[in-house]
PDB file of C-alpha atoms and ligand atoms in Angstrom:
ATOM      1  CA  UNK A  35      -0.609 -14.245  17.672  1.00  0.00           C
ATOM      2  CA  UNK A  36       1.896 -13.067  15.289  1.00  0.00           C
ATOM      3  CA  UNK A  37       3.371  -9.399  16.643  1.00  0.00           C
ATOM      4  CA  UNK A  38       5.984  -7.763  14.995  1.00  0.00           C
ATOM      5  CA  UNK A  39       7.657  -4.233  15.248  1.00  0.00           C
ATOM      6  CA  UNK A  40       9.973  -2.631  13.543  1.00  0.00           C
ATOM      7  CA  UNK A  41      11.389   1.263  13.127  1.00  0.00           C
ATOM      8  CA  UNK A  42       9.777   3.480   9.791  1.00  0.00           C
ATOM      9  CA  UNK A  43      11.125   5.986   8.177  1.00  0.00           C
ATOM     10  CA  UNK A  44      13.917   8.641   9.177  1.00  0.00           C
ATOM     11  CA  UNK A  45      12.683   9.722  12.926  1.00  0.00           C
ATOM     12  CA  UNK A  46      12.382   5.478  13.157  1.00  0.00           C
ATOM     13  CA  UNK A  47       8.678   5.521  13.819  1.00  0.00           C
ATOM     14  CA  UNK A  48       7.615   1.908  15.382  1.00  0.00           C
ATOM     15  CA  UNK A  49       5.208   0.365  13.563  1.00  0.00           C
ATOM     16  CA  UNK A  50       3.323  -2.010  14.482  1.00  0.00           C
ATOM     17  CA  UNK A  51       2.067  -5.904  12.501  1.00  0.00           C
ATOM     18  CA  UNK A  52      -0.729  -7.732  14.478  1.00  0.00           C
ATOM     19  CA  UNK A  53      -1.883 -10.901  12.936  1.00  0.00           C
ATOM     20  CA  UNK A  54      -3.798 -13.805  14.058  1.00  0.00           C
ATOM     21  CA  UNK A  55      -2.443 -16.797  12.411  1.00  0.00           C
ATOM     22  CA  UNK A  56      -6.163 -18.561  12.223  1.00  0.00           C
ATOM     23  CA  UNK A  57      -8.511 -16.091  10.727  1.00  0.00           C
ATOM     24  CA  UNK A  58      -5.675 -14.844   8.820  1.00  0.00           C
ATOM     25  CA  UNK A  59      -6.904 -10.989   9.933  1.00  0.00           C
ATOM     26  CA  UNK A  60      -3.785  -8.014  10.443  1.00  0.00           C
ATOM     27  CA  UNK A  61      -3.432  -4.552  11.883  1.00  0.00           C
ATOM     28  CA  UNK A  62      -0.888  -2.052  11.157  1.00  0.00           C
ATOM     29  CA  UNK A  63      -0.423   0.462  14.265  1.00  0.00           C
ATOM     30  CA  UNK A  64       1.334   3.722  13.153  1.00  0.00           C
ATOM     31  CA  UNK A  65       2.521   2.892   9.153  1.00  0.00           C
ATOM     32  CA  UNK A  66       4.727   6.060   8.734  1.00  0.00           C
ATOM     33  CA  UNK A  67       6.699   4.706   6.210  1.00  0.00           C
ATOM     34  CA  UNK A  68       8.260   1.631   4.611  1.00  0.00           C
ATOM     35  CA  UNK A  69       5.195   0.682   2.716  1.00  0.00           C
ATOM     36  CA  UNK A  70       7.149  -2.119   0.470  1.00  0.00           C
ATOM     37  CA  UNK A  71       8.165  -3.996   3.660  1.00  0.00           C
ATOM     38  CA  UNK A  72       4.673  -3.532   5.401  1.00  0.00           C
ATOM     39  CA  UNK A  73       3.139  -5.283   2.424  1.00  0.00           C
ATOM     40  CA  UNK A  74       5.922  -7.726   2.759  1.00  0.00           C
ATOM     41  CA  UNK A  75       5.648  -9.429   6.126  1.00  0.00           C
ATOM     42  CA  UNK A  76       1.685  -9.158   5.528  1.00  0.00           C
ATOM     43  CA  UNK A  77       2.654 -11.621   2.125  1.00  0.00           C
ATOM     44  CA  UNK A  78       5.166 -13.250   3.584  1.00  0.00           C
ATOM     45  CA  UNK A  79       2.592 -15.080   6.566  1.00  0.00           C
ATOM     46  CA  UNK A  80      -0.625 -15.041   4.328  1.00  0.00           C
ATOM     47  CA  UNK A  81      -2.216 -12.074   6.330  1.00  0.00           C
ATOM     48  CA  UNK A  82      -5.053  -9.768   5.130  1.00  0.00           C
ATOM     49  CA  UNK A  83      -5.094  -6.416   6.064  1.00  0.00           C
ATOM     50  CA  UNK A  84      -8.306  -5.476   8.440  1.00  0.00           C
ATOM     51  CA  UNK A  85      -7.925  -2.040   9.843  1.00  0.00           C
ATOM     52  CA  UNK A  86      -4.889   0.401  10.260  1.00  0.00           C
ATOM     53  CA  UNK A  87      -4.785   2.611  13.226  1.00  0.00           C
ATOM     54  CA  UNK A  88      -2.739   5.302  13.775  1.00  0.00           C
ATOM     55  CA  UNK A  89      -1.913   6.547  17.391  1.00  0.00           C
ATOM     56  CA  UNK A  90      -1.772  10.219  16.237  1.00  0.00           C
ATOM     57  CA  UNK A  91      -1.090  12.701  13.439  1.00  0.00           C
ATOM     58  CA  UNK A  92       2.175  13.378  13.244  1.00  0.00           C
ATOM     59  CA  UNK A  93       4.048  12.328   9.698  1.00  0.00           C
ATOM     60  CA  UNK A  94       6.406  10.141  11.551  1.00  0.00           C
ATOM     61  CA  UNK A  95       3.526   7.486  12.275  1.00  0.00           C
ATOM     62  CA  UNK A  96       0.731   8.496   9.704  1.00  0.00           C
ATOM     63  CA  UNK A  97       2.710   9.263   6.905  1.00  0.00           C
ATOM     64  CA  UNK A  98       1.739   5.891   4.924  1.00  0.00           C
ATOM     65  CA  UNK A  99      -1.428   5.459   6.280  1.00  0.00           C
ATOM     66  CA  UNK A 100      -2.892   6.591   3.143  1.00  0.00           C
ATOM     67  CA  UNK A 101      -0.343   4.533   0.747  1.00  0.00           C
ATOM     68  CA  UNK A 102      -1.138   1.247   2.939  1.00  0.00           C
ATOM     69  CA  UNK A 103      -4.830   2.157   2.398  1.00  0.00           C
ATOM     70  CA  UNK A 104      -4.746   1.886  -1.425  1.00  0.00           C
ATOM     71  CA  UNK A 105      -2.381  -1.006  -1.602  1.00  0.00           C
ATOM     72  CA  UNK A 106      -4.785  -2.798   0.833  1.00  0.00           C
ATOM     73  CA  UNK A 107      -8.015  -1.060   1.181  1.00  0.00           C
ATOM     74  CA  UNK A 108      -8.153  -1.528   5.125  1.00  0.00           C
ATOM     75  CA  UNK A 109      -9.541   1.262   6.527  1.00  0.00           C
ATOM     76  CA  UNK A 110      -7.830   4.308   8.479  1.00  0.00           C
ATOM     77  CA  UNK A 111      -8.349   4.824  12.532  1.00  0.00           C
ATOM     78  CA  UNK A 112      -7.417   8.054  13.437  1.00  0.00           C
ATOM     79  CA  UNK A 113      -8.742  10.324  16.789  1.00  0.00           C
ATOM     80  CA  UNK A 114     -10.732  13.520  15.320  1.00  0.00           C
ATOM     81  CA  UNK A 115      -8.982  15.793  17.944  1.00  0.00           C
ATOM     82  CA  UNK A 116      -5.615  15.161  15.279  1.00  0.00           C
ATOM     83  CA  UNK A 117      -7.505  16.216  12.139  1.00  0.00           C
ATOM     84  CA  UNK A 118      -5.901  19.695  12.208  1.00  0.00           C
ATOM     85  CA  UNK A 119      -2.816  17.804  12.301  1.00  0.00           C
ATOM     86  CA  UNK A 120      -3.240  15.820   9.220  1.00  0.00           C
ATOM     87  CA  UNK A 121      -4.438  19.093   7.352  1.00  0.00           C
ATOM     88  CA  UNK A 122      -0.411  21.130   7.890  1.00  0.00           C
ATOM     89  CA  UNK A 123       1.237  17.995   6.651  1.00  0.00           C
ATOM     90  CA  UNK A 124       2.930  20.098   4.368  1.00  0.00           C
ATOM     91  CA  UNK A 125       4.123  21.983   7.159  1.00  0.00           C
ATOM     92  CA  UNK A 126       5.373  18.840   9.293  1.00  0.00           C
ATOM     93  CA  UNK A 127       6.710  17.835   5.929  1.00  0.00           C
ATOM     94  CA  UNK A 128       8.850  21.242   5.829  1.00  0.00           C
ATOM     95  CA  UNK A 129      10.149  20.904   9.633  1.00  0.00           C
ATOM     96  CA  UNK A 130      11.483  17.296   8.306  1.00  0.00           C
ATOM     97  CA  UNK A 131      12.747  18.558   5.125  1.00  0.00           C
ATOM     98  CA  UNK A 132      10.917  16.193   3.469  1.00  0.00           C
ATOM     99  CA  UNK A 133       8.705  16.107   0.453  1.00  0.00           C
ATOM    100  CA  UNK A 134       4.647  15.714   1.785  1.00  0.00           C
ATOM    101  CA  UNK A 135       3.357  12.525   1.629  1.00  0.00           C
ATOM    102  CA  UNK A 136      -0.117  11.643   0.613  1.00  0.00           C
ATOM    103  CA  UNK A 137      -2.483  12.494   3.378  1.00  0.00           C
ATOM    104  CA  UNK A 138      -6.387  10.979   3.387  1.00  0.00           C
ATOM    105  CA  UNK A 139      -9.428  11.616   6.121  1.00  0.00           C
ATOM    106  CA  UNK A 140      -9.395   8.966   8.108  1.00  0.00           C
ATOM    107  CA  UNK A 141     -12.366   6.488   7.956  1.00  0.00           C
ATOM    108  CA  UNK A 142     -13.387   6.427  11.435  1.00  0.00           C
ATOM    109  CA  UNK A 143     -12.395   8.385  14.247  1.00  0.00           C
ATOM    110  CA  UNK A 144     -10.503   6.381  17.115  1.00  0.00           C
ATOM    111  CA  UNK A 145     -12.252   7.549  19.801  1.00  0.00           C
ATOM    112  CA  UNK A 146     -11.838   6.625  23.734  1.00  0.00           C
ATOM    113  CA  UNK A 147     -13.452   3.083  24.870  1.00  0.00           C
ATOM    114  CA  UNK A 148     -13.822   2.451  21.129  1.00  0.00           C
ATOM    115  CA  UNK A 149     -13.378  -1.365  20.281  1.00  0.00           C
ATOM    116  CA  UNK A 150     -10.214  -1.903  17.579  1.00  0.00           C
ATOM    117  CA  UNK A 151      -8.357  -5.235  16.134  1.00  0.00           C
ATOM    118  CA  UNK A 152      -9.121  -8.004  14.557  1.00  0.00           C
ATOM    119  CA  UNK A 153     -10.403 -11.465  15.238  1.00  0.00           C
ATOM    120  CA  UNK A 154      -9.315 -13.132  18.195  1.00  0.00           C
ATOM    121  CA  UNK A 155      -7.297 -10.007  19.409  1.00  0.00           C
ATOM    122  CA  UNK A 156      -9.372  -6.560  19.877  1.00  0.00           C
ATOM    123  CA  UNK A 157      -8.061  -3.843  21.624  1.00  0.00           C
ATOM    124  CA  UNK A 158      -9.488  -0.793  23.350  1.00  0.00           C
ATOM    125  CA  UNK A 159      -8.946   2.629  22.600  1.00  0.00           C
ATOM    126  CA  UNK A 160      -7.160   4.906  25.313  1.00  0.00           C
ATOM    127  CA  UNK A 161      -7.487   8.248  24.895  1.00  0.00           C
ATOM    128  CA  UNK A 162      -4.444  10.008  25.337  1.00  0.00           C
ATOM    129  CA  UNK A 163      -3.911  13.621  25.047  1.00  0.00           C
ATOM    130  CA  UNK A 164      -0.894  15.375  25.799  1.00  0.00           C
ATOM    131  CA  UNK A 165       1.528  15.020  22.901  1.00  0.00           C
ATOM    132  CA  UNK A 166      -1.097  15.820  20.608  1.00  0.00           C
ATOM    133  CA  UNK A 167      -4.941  16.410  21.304  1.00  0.00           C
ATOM    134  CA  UNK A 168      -5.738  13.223  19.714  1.00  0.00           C
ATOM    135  CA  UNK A 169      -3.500  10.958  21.039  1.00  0.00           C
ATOM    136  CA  UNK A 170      -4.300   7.167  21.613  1.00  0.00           C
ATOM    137  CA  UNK A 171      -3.099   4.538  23.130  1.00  0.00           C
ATOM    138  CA  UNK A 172      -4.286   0.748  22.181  1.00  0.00           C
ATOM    139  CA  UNK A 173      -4.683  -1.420  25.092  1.00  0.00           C
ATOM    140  CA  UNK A 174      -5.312  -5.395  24.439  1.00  0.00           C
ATOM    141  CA  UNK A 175      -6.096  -6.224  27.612  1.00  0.00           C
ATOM    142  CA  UNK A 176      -5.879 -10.646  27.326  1.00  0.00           C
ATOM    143  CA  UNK A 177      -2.430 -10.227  25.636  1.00  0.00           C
ATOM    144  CA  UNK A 178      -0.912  -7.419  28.348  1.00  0.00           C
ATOM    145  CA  UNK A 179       0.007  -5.399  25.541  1.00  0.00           C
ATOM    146  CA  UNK A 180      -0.234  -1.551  25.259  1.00  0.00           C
ATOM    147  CA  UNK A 181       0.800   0.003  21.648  1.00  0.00           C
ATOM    148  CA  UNK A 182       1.721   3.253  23.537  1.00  0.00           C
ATOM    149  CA  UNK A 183       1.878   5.695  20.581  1.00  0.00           C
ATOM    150  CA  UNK A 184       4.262   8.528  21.733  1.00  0.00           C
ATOM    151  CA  UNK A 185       2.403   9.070  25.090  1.00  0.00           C
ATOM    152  CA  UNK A 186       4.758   6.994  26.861  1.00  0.00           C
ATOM    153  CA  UNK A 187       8.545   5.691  26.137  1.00  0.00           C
ATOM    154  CA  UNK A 188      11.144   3.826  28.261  1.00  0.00           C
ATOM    155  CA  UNK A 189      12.350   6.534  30.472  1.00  0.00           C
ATOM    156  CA  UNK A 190      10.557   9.228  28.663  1.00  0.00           C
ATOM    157  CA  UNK A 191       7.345  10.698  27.833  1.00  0.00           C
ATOM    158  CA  UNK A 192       6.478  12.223  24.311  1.00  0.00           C
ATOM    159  CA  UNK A 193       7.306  15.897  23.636  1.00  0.00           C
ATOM    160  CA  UNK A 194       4.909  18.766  24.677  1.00  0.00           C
ATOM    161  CA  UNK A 195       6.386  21.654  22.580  1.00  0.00           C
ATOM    162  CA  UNK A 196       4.713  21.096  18.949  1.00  0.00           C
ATOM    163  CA  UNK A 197       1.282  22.340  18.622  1.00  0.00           C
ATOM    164  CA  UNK A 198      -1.524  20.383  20.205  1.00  0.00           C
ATOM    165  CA  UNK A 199       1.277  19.386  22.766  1.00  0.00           C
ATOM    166  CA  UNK A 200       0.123  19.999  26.769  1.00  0.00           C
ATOM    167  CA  UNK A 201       2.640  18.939  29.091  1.00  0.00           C
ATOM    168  CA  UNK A 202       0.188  18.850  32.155  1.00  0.00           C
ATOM    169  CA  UNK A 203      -2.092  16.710  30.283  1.00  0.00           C
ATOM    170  CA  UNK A 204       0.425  13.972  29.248  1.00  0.00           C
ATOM    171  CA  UNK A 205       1.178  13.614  32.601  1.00  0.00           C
ATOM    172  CA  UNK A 206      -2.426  13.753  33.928  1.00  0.00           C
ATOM    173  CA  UNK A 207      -3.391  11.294  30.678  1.00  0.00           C
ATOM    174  CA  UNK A 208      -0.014   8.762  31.570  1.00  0.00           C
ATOM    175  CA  UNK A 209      -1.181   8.773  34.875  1.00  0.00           C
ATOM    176  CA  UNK A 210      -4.885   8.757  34.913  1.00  0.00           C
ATOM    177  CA  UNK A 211      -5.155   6.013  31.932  1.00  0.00           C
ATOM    178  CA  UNK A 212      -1.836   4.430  31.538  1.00  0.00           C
ATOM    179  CA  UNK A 213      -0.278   3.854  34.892  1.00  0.00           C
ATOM    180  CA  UNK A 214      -3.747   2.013  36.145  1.00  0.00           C
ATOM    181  CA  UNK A 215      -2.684  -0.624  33.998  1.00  0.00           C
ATOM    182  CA  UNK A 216      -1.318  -4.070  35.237  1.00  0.00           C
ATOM    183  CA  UNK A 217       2.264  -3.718  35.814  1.00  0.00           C
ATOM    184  CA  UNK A 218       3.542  -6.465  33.592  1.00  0.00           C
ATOM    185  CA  UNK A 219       1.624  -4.847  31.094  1.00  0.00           C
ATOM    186  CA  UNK A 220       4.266  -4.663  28.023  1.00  0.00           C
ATOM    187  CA  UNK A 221       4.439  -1.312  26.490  1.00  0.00           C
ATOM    188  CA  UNK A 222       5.946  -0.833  22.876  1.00  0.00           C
ATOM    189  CA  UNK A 223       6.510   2.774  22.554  1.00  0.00           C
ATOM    190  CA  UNK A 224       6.203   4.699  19.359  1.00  0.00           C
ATOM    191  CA  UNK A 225      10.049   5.255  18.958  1.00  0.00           C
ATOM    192  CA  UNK A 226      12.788   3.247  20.977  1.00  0.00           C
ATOM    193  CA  UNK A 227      12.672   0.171  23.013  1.00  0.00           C
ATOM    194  CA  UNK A 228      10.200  -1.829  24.833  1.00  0.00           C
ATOM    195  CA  UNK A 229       9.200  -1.687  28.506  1.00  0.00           C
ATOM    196  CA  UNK A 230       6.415  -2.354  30.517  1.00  0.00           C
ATOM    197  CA  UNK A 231       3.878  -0.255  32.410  1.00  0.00           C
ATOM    198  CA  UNK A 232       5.613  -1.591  35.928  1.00  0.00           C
ATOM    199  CA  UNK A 233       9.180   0.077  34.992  1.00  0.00           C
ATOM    200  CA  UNK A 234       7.800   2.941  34.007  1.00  0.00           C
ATOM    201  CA  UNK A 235       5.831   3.706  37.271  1.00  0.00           C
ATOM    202  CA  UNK A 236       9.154   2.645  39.318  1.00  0.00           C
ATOM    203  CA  UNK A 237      11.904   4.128  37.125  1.00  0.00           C
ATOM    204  CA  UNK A 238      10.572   6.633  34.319  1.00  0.00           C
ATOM    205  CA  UNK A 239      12.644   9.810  36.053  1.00  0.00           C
ATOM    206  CA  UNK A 240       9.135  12.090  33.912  1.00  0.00           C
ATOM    207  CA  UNK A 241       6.814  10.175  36.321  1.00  0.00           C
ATOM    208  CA  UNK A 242       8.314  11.135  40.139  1.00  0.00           C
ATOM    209  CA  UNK A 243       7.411  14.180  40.857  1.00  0.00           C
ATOM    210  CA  UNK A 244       3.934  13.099  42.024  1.00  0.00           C
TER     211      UNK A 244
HETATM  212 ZN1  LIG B  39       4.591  12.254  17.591  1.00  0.00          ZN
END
């Protein structure tokens, strides 16, 4: 398996490059930006673009979703419960100070249970809500790997105070879906470092109060 992450764009987004070296398949998790070096590392280890997925509608992670769709064609995974989202990227754009990228429908909704990935490494789709309404996590269950969107972070959970943002429900969601996950489960978090799902439950000061 070929996994590789790396910070986008100005609020340093992590996106995500999953390849499998023998079909040759990718997935990009959360292209907000940085389209040039996407396409890169895809070039540089002869890997063809399958499906992009994008863990929720905020510009941060989506904003090149559409850009990385007409370089590559690979369709767009997005959660319906985020389309409002995707319609006031102006608005986003203007909190950023930034000029609006191109915005598309996604393809396909990413809905919970939902199969996603490529050959030889499919993941399942975690419903999250909490930061926004349609917030999902990936979970790839044989490789202990959960692409946490920004549900959950290393001593943090995602921010509850833009709109779609519940802060009982990302609590209820990190706890209900997340947490039931196998402690050496390794979490790579939508900004920041990794961690896994077993520090989080011991040390993650957002997760105590229970
Ligand atoms: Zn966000």
């Amino acid at each position: 398996m070929i996994l590789e992450s790396f910070p986008v764009g100005p609020l340093q987004c992590n996106c995500t490059i999953l390849g499998d070296e023998a079909s040759g398949e990718a997935m990009v998790v959360d292209p907000g930006d940085n389209i040039p070096q996407i396409l890169a590392f895809l070039e540089k280890h002869r890997l063809k673009l399958k499906q992009i997925v994008v863990t929720h509608g905020h510009i941060d992670h989506v904003g090149g979703a559409a850009r990385l769709k007409k370089a590559t064609g690979a369709p767009v995974l997005l959660n319906q419960n985020d389309l409002p989202l995707l319609k006031m990227m102006d608005v986003q754009a203007a909190w950023l100070g930034l000029a609006p990228p191109e915005v598309a429908p996604p393809d396909a909704s990413a809905e919970d249970g939902m199969t996603a990935g490529i050959a030889g490494h499919t993941a399942t789709v975690i419903h999250t809500p909490g930061h926004t309404q349609g917030s999902i996590c990936l979970h790839f269950a044989p490789e202990k790997l959960l692409l946490a969107g920004d549900t959950l972070f290393a001593g943090s959970i995602g921010r509850t105070d833009l709109p779609g943002g519940d802060s009982r429900q990302i609590i209820r969601s990190i706890n209900d879906r997340l947490l039931v996950l196998p402690d050496e489960t390794y979490v790579i978090p939508g900004h920041g470092r990794v961690t896994t799902i077993g520090e989080e439950r011991e040390t993650n000061p957002f997760l105590q109060a229970r």
